[in-house]
PDB file of C-alpha atoms in Angstrom:
ATOM      1  CA  MET A 104      87.591  91.816 111.601  1.00  0.00           C
ATOM      2  CA  LYS A 105      87.630  91.291 107.611  1.00  0.00           C
ATOM      3  CA  LYS A 106      90.789  91.048 106.074  1.00  0.00           C
ATOM      4  CA  ILE A 107      91.487  92.427 102.461  1.00  0.00           C
ATOM      5  CA  ILE A 108      93.778  91.912  99.370  1.00  0.00           C
ATOM      6  CA  ILE A 109      95.992  94.980  99.345  1.00  0.00           C
ATOM      7  CA  ALA A 110      98.251  95.191  95.999  1.00  0.00           C
ATOM      8  CA  ILE A 111     101.191  97.006  95.480  1.00  0.00           C
ATOM      9  CA  ASP A 112     102.532  97.808  92.007  1.00  0.00           C
ATOM     10  CA  GLY A 113     105.060  99.830  90.640  1.00  0.00           C
ATOM     11  CA  PRO A 114     108.553  99.908  88.289  1.00  0.00           C
ATOM     12  CA  ALA A 115     111.527  98.522  89.887  1.00  0.00           C
ATOM     13  CA  GLY A 116     112.959 100.442  92.627  1.00  0.00           C
ATOM     14  CA  SER A 117     110.292 102.067  93.691  1.00  0.00           C
ATOM     15  CA  GLY A 118     110.245 100.521  97.218  1.00  0.00           C
ATOM     16  CA  LYS A 119     107.747  97.653  96.636  1.00  0.00           C
ATOM     17  CA  SER A 120     109.092  94.710  98.282  1.00  0.00           C
ATOM     18  CA  THR A 121     110.145  96.507 101.304  1.00  0.00           C
ATOM     19  CA  THR A 122     106.941  98.596 101.706  1.00  0.00           C
ATOM     20  CA  ALA A 123     104.624  95.308 101.138  1.00  0.00           C
ATOM     21  CA  LYS A 124     106.786  93.490 103.610  1.00  0.00           C
ATOM     22  CA  LEU A 125     106.219  95.973 106.656  1.00  0.00           C
ATOM     23  CA  VAL A 126     102.752  96.649 105.928  1.00  0.00           C
ATOM     24  CA  ALA A 127     101.929  93.005 105.834  1.00  0.00           C
ATOM     25  CA  GLU A 128     104.166  92.792 109.099  1.00  0.00           C
ATOM     26  CA  LYS A 129     101.447  95.643 110.927  1.00  0.00           C
ATOM     27  CA  MET A 130      98.606  94.188 109.088  1.00  0.00           C
ATOM     28  CA  ASN A 131      99.559  91.055 110.118  1.00  0.00           C
ATOM     29  CA  TYR A 132      98.963  89.819 106.759  1.00  0.00           C
ATOM     30  CA  LEU A 133     100.640  87.162 104.597  1.00  0.00           C
ATOM     31  CA  TYR A 134     103.548  89.025 102.058  1.00  0.00           C
ATOM     32  CA  ILE A 135     103.719  87.329  98.747  1.00  0.00           C
ATOM     33  CA  ASP A 136     106.846  88.508  96.599  1.00  0.00           C
ATOM     34  CA  THR A 137     105.474  88.096  93.007  1.00  0.00           C
ATOM     35  CA  GLY A 138     108.919  88.984  91.645  1.00  0.00           C
ATOM     36  CA  ALA A 139     110.841  86.519  93.091  1.00  0.00           C
ATOM     37  CA  MET A 140     108.775  84.181  91.055  1.00  0.00           C
ATOM     38  CA  TYR A 141     109.570  85.750  88.333  1.00  0.00           C
ATOM     39  CA  ARG A 142     113.277  85.744  88.935  1.00  0.00           C
ATOM     40  CA  ALA A 143     113.033  81.968  90.188  1.00  0.00           C
ATOM     41  CA  VAL A 144     111.589  81.457  86.504  1.00  0.00           C
ATOM     42  CA  THR A 145     114.791  83.207  85.197  1.00  0.00           C
ATOM     43  CA  TYR A 146     117.060  81.623  87.048  1.00  0.00           C
ATOM     44  CA  MET A 147     116.197  78.150  85.937  1.00  0.00           C
ATOM     45  CA  ALA A 148     116.386  79.277  82.159  1.00  0.00           C
ATOM     46  CA  MET A 149     119.910  80.784  82.773  1.00  0.00           C
ATOM     47  CA  GLU A 150     120.996  77.622  84.807  1.00  0.00           C
ATOM     48  CA  LYS A 151     119.660  75.260  81.810  1.00  0.00           C
ATOM     49  CA  ASN A 152     120.793  77.888  79.126  1.00  0.00           C
ATOM     50  CA  ILE A 153     117.371  78.058  77.375  1.00  0.00           C
ATOM     51  CA  LEU A 154     117.052  81.644  77.572  1.00  0.00           C
ATOM     52  CA  GLU A 155     116.155  81.772  73.911  1.00  0.00           C
ATOM     53  CA  ASP A 156     113.948  79.069  74.052  1.00  0.00           C
ATOM     54  CA  THR A 157     110.379  80.014  75.535  1.00  0.00           C
ATOM     55  CA  GLN A 158     108.775  76.734  74.943  1.00  0.00           C
ATOM     56  CA  ALA A 159     111.672  75.148  77.113  1.00  0.00           C
ATOM     57  CA  ILE A 160     110.972  77.855  79.712  1.00  0.00           C
ATOM     58  CA  VAL A 161     107.505  77.629  79.912  1.00  0.00           C
ATOM     59  CA  GLU A 162     108.139  73.322  80.253  1.00  0.00           C
ATOM     60  CA  THR A 163     110.547  73.865  82.632  1.00  0.00           C
ATOM     61  CA  LEU A 164     108.354  76.056  84.976  1.00  0.00           C
ATOM     62  CA  GLN A 165     105.554  73.302  84.566  1.00  0.00           C
ATOM     63  CA  LYS A 166     107.868  70.721  85.645  1.00  0.00           C
ATOM     64  CA  SER A 167     109.750  72.680  88.329  1.00  0.00           C
ATOM     65  CA  ASN A 168     107.553  72.617  91.832  1.00  0.00           C
ATOM     66  CA  LEU A 169     108.425  76.246  92.324  1.00  0.00           C
ATOM     67  CA  LYS A 170     107.398  77.401  95.954  1.00  0.00           C
ATOM     68  CA  LEU A 171     107.161  80.298  98.300  1.00  0.00           C
ATOM     69  CA  SER A 172     107.783  80.445 102.142  1.00  0.00           C
ATOM     70  CA  TYR A 173     107.980  84.030 103.996  1.00  0.00           C
ATOM     71  CA  GLU A 174     109.911  83.445 107.314  1.00  0.00           C
ATOM     72  CA  ASN A 175     111.439  85.740 109.807  1.00  0.00           C
ATOM     73  CA  GLY A 176     111.249  88.748 107.599  1.00  0.00           C
ATOM     74  CA  GLU A 177     112.537  87.077 104.424  1.00  0.00           C
ATOM     75  CA  THR A 178     110.687  85.260 101.330  1.00  0.00           C
ATOM     76  CA  ARG A 179     112.263  82.038 100.633  1.00  0.00           C
ATOM     77  CA  VAL A 180     112.403  80.540  97.296  1.00  0.00           C
ATOM     78  CA  PHE A 181     112.192  76.772  96.680  1.00  0.00           C
ATOM     79  CA  ILE A 182     112.888  74.880  93.265  1.00  0.00           C
ATOM     80  CA  ALA A 183     112.250  71.361  93.138  1.00  0.00           C
ATOM     81  CA  GLY A 184     113.034  71.535  97.032  1.00  0.00           C
ATOM     82  CA  GLU A 185     116.568  73.007  96.732  1.00  0.00           C
ATOM     83  CA  GLU A 186     116.512  76.485  98.285  1.00  0.00           C
ATOM     84  CA  VAL A 187     117.581  79.377  95.786  1.00  0.00           C
ATOM     85  CA  THR A 188     116.878  82.364  97.513  1.00  0.00           C
ATOM     86  CA  GLU A 189     120.312  83.796  97.150  1.00  0.00           C
ATOM     87  CA  GLN A 190     120.757  82.697  93.535  1.00  0.00           C
ATOM     88  CA  ILE A 191     117.669  84.473  92.003  1.00  0.00           C
ATOM     89  CA  ARG A 192     118.912  88.024  93.370  1.00  0.00           C
ATOM     90  CA  SER A 193     122.169  88.097  91.501  1.00  0.00           C
ATOM     91  CA  LYS A 194     122.958  91.001  88.708  1.00  0.00           C
ATOM     92  CA  GLU A 195     122.564  88.300  86.284  1.00  0.00           C
ATOM     93  CA  VAL A 196     119.301  87.119  86.900  1.00  0.00           C
ATOM     94  CA  ASN A 197     118.276  90.767  87.398  1.00  0.00           C
ATOM     95  CA  ASP A 198     119.471  91.876  84.295  1.00  0.00           C
ATOM     96  CA  GLN A 199     117.065  88.816  82.557  1.00  0.00           C
ATOM     97  CA  VAL A 200     113.881  89.123  84.584  1.00  0.00           C
ATOM     98  CA  SER A 201     111.931  91.470  82.539  1.00  0.00           C
ATOM     99  CA  TYR A 202     112.886  89.533  79.521  1.00  0.00           C
ATOM    100  CA  ILE A 203     111.000  86.384  80.984  1.00  0.00           C
ATOM    101  CA  SER A 204     108.225  88.031  82.192  1.00  0.00           C
ATOM    102  CA  THR A 205     107.240  89.047  78.765  1.00  0.00           C
ATOM    103  CA  ILE A 206     106.494  85.370  77.979  1.00  0.00           C
ATOM    104  CA  ALA A 207     102.728  84.418  77.893  1.00  0.00           C
ATOM    105  CA  GLY A 208     103.115  80.858  79.177  1.00  0.00           C
ATOM    106  CA  VAL A 209     105.184  82.206  82.095  1.00  0.00           C
ATOM    107  CA  ARG A 210     102.537  84.837  83.136  1.00  0.00           C
ATOM    108  CA  ARG A 211      99.728  82.759  82.865  1.00  0.00           C
ATOM    109  CA  GLN A 212     101.224  79.820  85.184  1.00  0.00           C
ATOM    110  CA  LEU A 213     102.579  82.426  87.699  1.00  0.00           C
ATOM    111  CA  VAL A 214      99.078  84.336  87.726  1.00  0.00           C
ATOM    112  CA  GLN A 215      97.428  81.191  88.688  1.00  0.00           C
ATOM    113  CA  LEU A 216      99.564  80.153  91.208  1.00  0.00           C
ATOM    114  CA  GLN A 217      99.784  83.957  92.742  1.00  0.00           C
ATOM    115  CA  GLN A 218      95.631  83.981  92.742  1.00  0.00           C
ATOM    116  CA  HIS A 219      95.719  80.561  94.737  1.00  0.00           C
ATOM    117  CA  MET A 220      97.980  82.088  97.382  1.00  0.00           C
ATOM    118  CA  GLY A 221      95.409  84.819  97.842  1.00  0.00           C
ATOM    119  CA  ASN A 222      92.302  83.166  97.751  1.00  0.00           C
ATOM    120  CA  GLU A 223      91.442  83.738 101.297  1.00  0.00           C
ATOM    121  CA  GLY A 224      92.455  87.558 101.469  1.00  0.00           C
ATOM    122  CA  GLY A 225      94.912  88.741 104.412  1.00  0.00           C
ATOM    123  CA  VAL A 226      97.524  89.094 101.801  1.00  0.00           C
ATOM    124  CA  VAL A 227      99.887  91.801 100.185  1.00  0.00           C
ATOM    125  CA  MET A 228     100.911  90.915  97.014  1.00  0.00           C
ATOM    126  CA  GLU A 229     103.311  93.552  94.988  1.00  0.00           C
ATOM    127  CA  GLY A 230     104.451  93.324  91.708  1.00  0.00           C
ATOM    128  CA  ARG A 231     103.599  95.023  88.289  1.00  0.00           C
ATOM    129  CA  ASP A 232     100.441  93.530  87.731  1.00  0.00           C
ATOM    130  CA  ILE A 233      98.837  92.795  90.651  1.00  0.00           C
ATOM    131  CA  GLY A 234      96.040  95.420  90.578  1.00  0.00           C
ATOM    132  CA  THR A 235      95.279  94.970  86.929  1.00  0.00           C
ATOM    133  CA  VAL A 236      95.483  91.454  86.238  1.00  0.00           C
ATOM    134  CA  VAL A 237      96.049  89.090  89.253  1.00  0.00           C
ATOM    135  CA  TYR A 238      93.570  90.517  91.352  1.00  0.00           C
ATOM    136  CA  PRO A 239      91.677  93.386  89.752  1.00  0.00           C
ATOM    137  CA  ASN A 240      89.123  93.321  92.446  1.00  0.00           C
ATOM    138  CA  ALA A 241      91.430  93.854  95.455  1.00  0.00           C
ATOM    139  CA  GLU A 242      90.161  96.209  98.037  1.00  0.00           C
ATOM    140  CA  LEU A 243      93.058  98.390  98.021  1.00  0.00           C
ATOM    141  CA  LYS A 244      95.566  99.300  95.308  1.00  0.00           C
ATOM    142  CA  ILE A 245      98.596 100.858  95.498  1.00  0.00           C
ATOM    143  CA  PHE A 246     100.784 102.148  92.799  1.00  0.00           C
ATOM    144  CA  LEU A 247     104.109 103.331  94.028  1.00  0.00           C
ATOM    145  CA  VAL A 248     106.649 105.538  91.891  1.00  0.00           C
ATOM    146  CA  ALA A 249     110.105 107.426  92.570  1.00  0.00           C
ATOM    147  CA  ALA A 250     112.574 109.471  90.554  1.00  0.00           C
ATOM    148  CA  LEU A 251     114.545 107.139  88.484  1.00  0.00           C
ATOM    149  CA  ASP A 252     117.927 108.500  90.234  1.00  0.00           C
ATOM    150  CA  THR A 253     116.842 107.258  93.405  1.00  0.00           C
ATOM    151  CA  ARG A 254     115.339 104.163  92.060  1.00  0.00           C
ATOM    152  CA  ALA A 255     118.943 103.617  90.974  1.00  0.00           C
ATOM    153  CA  GLU A 256     120.293 105.126  94.385  1.00  0.00           C
ATOM    154  CA  ARG A 257     118.372 102.434  96.297  1.00  0.00           C
ATOM    155  CA  ARG A 258     118.733  99.553  94.076  1.00  0.00           C
ATOM    156  CA  LEU A 259     122.628 100.003  93.872  1.00  0.00           C
ATOM    157  CA  ARG A 260     122.705 100.298  97.833  1.00  0.00           C
ATOM    158  CA  GLU A 261     120.847  96.913  97.881  1.00  0.00           C
ATOM    159  CA  PHE A 262     124.063  94.916  95.535  1.00  0.00           C
ATOM    160  CA  GLU A 263     126.416  96.901  98.036  1.00  0.00           C
ATOM    161  CA  ILE A 264     124.698  95.210 101.098  1.00  0.00           C
ATOM    162  CA  LYS A 265     125.030  91.903  99.811  1.00  0.00           C
ATOM    163  CA  GLY A 266     128.641  92.224  98.589  1.00  0.00           C
ATOM    164  CA  LYS A 267     127.580  92.168  94.690  1.00  0.00           C
ATOM    165  CA  HIS A 268     129.550  95.156  92.925  1.00  0.00           C
ATOM    166  CA  SER A 269     127.865  97.238  90.269  1.00  0.00           C
ATOM    167  CA  SER A 270     128.259 100.891  89.012  1.00  0.00           C
ATOM    168  CA  PHE A 271     125.381 103.812  89.411  1.00  0.00           C
ATOM    169  CA  SER A 272     125.173 104.244  85.488  1.00  0.00           C
ATOM    170  CA  ASP A 273     124.911 100.523  84.653  1.00  0.00           C
ATOM    171  CA  VAL A 274     121.856  99.999  87.482  1.00  0.00           C
ATOM    172  CA  LYS A 275     120.068 102.914  86.083  1.00  0.00           C
ATOM    173  CA  SER A 276     120.599 101.833  82.555  1.00  0.00           C
ATOM    174  CA  ASN A 277     119.473  98.340  83.208  1.00  0.00           C
ATOM    175  CA  LEU A 278     116.252 100.188  85.477  1.00  0.00           C
ATOM    176  CA  GLU A 279     115.620 102.334  82.032  1.00  0.00           C
ATOM    177  CA  LYS A 280     115.397  99.208  79.900  1.00  0.00           C
ATOM    178  CA  ARG A 281     113.344  97.135  82.692  1.00  0.00           C
ATOM    179  CA  ASP A 282     110.639 100.597  82.552  1.00  0.00           C
ATOM    180  CA  ILE A 283     110.456 100.128  78.569  1.00  0.00           C
ATOM    181  CA  ILE A 284     109.887  96.180  78.648  1.00  0.00           C
ATOM    182  CA  ASP A 285     107.467  96.218  81.478  1.00  0.00           C
ATOM    183  CA  SER A 286     105.738  99.371  80.416  1.00  0.00           C
ATOM    184  CA  SER A 287     105.308  98.019  76.386  1.00  0.00           C
ATOM    185  CA  ARG A 288     105.167  94.574  76.563  1.00  0.00           C
ATOM    186  CA  THR A 289     101.950  93.072  75.211  1.00  0.00           C
ATOM    187  CA  LEU A 290     101.057  91.099  77.872  1.00  0.00           C
ATOM    188  CA  ASN A 291      99.912  92.514  81.157  1.00  0.00           C
ATOM    189  CA  PRO A 292     101.999  95.644  80.910  1.00  0.00           C
ATOM    190  CA  LEU A 293     102.701  97.761  83.875  1.00  0.00           C
ATOM    191  CA  VAL A 294     100.139 100.295  84.288  1.00  0.00           C
ATOM    192  CA  LYS A 295      98.325 102.158  87.284  1.00  0.00           C
ATOM    193  CA  ALA A 296      94.796 100.354  87.714  1.00  0.00           C
ATOM    194  CA  GLU A 297      92.437 103.151  87.456  1.00  0.00           C
ATOM    195  CA  GLU A 298      91.397 103.049  91.169  1.00  0.00           C
ATOM    196  CA  ALA A 299      94.865 102.837  92.348  1.00  0.00           C
ATOM    197  CA  VAL A 300      95.961 104.907  95.022  1.00  0.00           C
ATOM    198  CA  GLU A 301      99.698 106.627  93.758  1.00  0.00           C
ATOM    199  CA  VAL A 302     102.047 107.133  95.912  1.00  0.00           C
ATOM    200  CA  ASP A 303     105.464 108.978  95.334  1.00  0.00           C
ATOM    201  CA  THR A 304     108.268 107.774  97.290  1.00  0.00           C
ATOM    202  CA  THR A 305     110.837 109.936  96.195  1.00  0.00           C
ATOM    203  CA  HIS A 306     110.913 111.830  99.233  1.00  0.00           C
ATOM    204  CA  LEU A 307     109.311 109.741 101.776  1.00  0.00           C
ATOM    205  CA  THR A 308     110.895 107.767 104.399  1.00  0.00           C
ATOM    206  CA  ILE A 309     109.848 103.887 104.544  1.00  0.00           C
ATOM    207  CA  GLU A 310     107.704 104.998 107.841  1.00  0.00           C
ATOM    208  CA  GLU A 311     105.981 107.470 106.353  1.00  0.00           C
ATOM    209  CA  GLN A 312     104.697 105.404 103.311  1.00  0.00           C
ATOM    210  CA  VAL A 313     103.992 102.326 105.150  1.00  0.00           C
ATOM    211  CA  ASP A 314     102.131 104.268 107.870  1.00  0.00           C
ATOM    212  CA  PHE A 315      99.964 105.985 104.891  1.00  0.00           C
ATOM    213  CA  ILE A 316      99.298 102.559 103.756  1.00  0.00           C
ATOM    214  CA  VAL A 317      98.066 100.680 106.735  1.00  0.00           C
ATOM    215  CA  LYS A 318      96.073 103.611 107.229  1.00  0.00           C
ATOM    216  CA  LEU A 319      94.390 103.382 103.836  1.00  0.00           C
ATOM    217  CA  ALA A 320      93.833  99.676 104.661  1.00  0.00           C
ATOM    218  CA  LYS A 321      92.097 100.080 107.941  1.00  0.00           C
ATOM    219  CA  LYS A 322      89.723 102.996 106.550  1.00  0.00           C
ATOM    220  CA  ARG A 323      89.174 100.563 103.652  1.00  0.00           C
ATOM    221  CA  ILE A 324      88.257  97.799 106.192  1.00  0.00           C
ATOM    222  CA  ASN A 325      86.492  99.892 108.169  1.00  0.00           C
ATOM    223  CA  GLN A 326      84.361 101.916 105.417  1.00  0.00           C
ATOM    224  CA  GLY A 327      85.091  99.872 102.485  1.00  0.00           C
ATOM    225  CA  SER A 328      85.003 103.122 100.079  1.00  0.00           C
ATOM    226  CA  PRO A 329      87.685 103.826  97.423  1.00  0.00           C
ATOM    227  CA  ASP A 330      90.270 106.706  98.078  1.00  0.00           C
ATOM    228  CA  GLN A 331      91.712 107.163  94.606  1.00  0.00           C
ATOM    229  CA  GLY A 332      94.103 109.749  93.841  1.00  0.00           C
ATOM    230  CA  CYS A 333      97.833 110.669  94.502  1.00  0.00           C
ATOM    231  CA  TRP A 334     100.047 111.235  97.663  1.00  0.00           C
TER     232      TRP A 334
END
C-alpha cells in the first residue's frame, strides 16, 4: 500500500503531539515531533547562556549532532549522544521556545533535517509549518485548533502529570504570547495551508479526532482526492 506524508499543524495545546502519535500508531507510520527539535535548541541555548546571541545559537545547533528516536510511544531526544528528553519539557524551555523558533538559521537547519527524515513517506509529522514549508506537497494536511481555555487546561494537566507546578493564568498567558509570536513571525509563520482540513478539537475526544484523521488518510491513499474544509 502506498505510504503518504501526513502533516499536522496547529497552535500550542491543540493536541498535535498526542494526535500525531496515535495516528502514526494506527497507520504503522513513523511519528516525528518537530517541536522537540526546537525545544532541544532552546535547551542548548539556555544551558550555554546564549539566548541573546542568535549567531551563537545557530553555530551551536550546527555542532550539536541533534538526533531523535521514537521508542515505546515516546520521542527521545539526544544532543551529542546525551539524552535530554526530560530536560526539554521544562517550563523554562516552554517559555523560550517560540522565540528560538523565529531565528532564521535555526529554522533552515531544522527544516532540512525534517525533510530528510520524511523522504520515504510513511510519516506523521507535526509542528507549525509542516504543511506550508517542510512538506508543502504532503498528501494529507491537517490543521488542529481549539479554544484557548481548553488548550491551557490541557497544558496545565501535562505539567501536573509530570510534577511540574504552574497556574492556569500563567499557562494561558504563555499560550497567548506563543500564538502571537508563532502567527506573526516573518519567517514561516503559523498559518493554515490552503488545502488543509481544519479540525476543531475543543469538544472532541482524542479517539474521535484520531479516527477522523485515520479515515481521511486511508481515503486519500485509496482515492488520492483532496478533502478540504473543516470538521
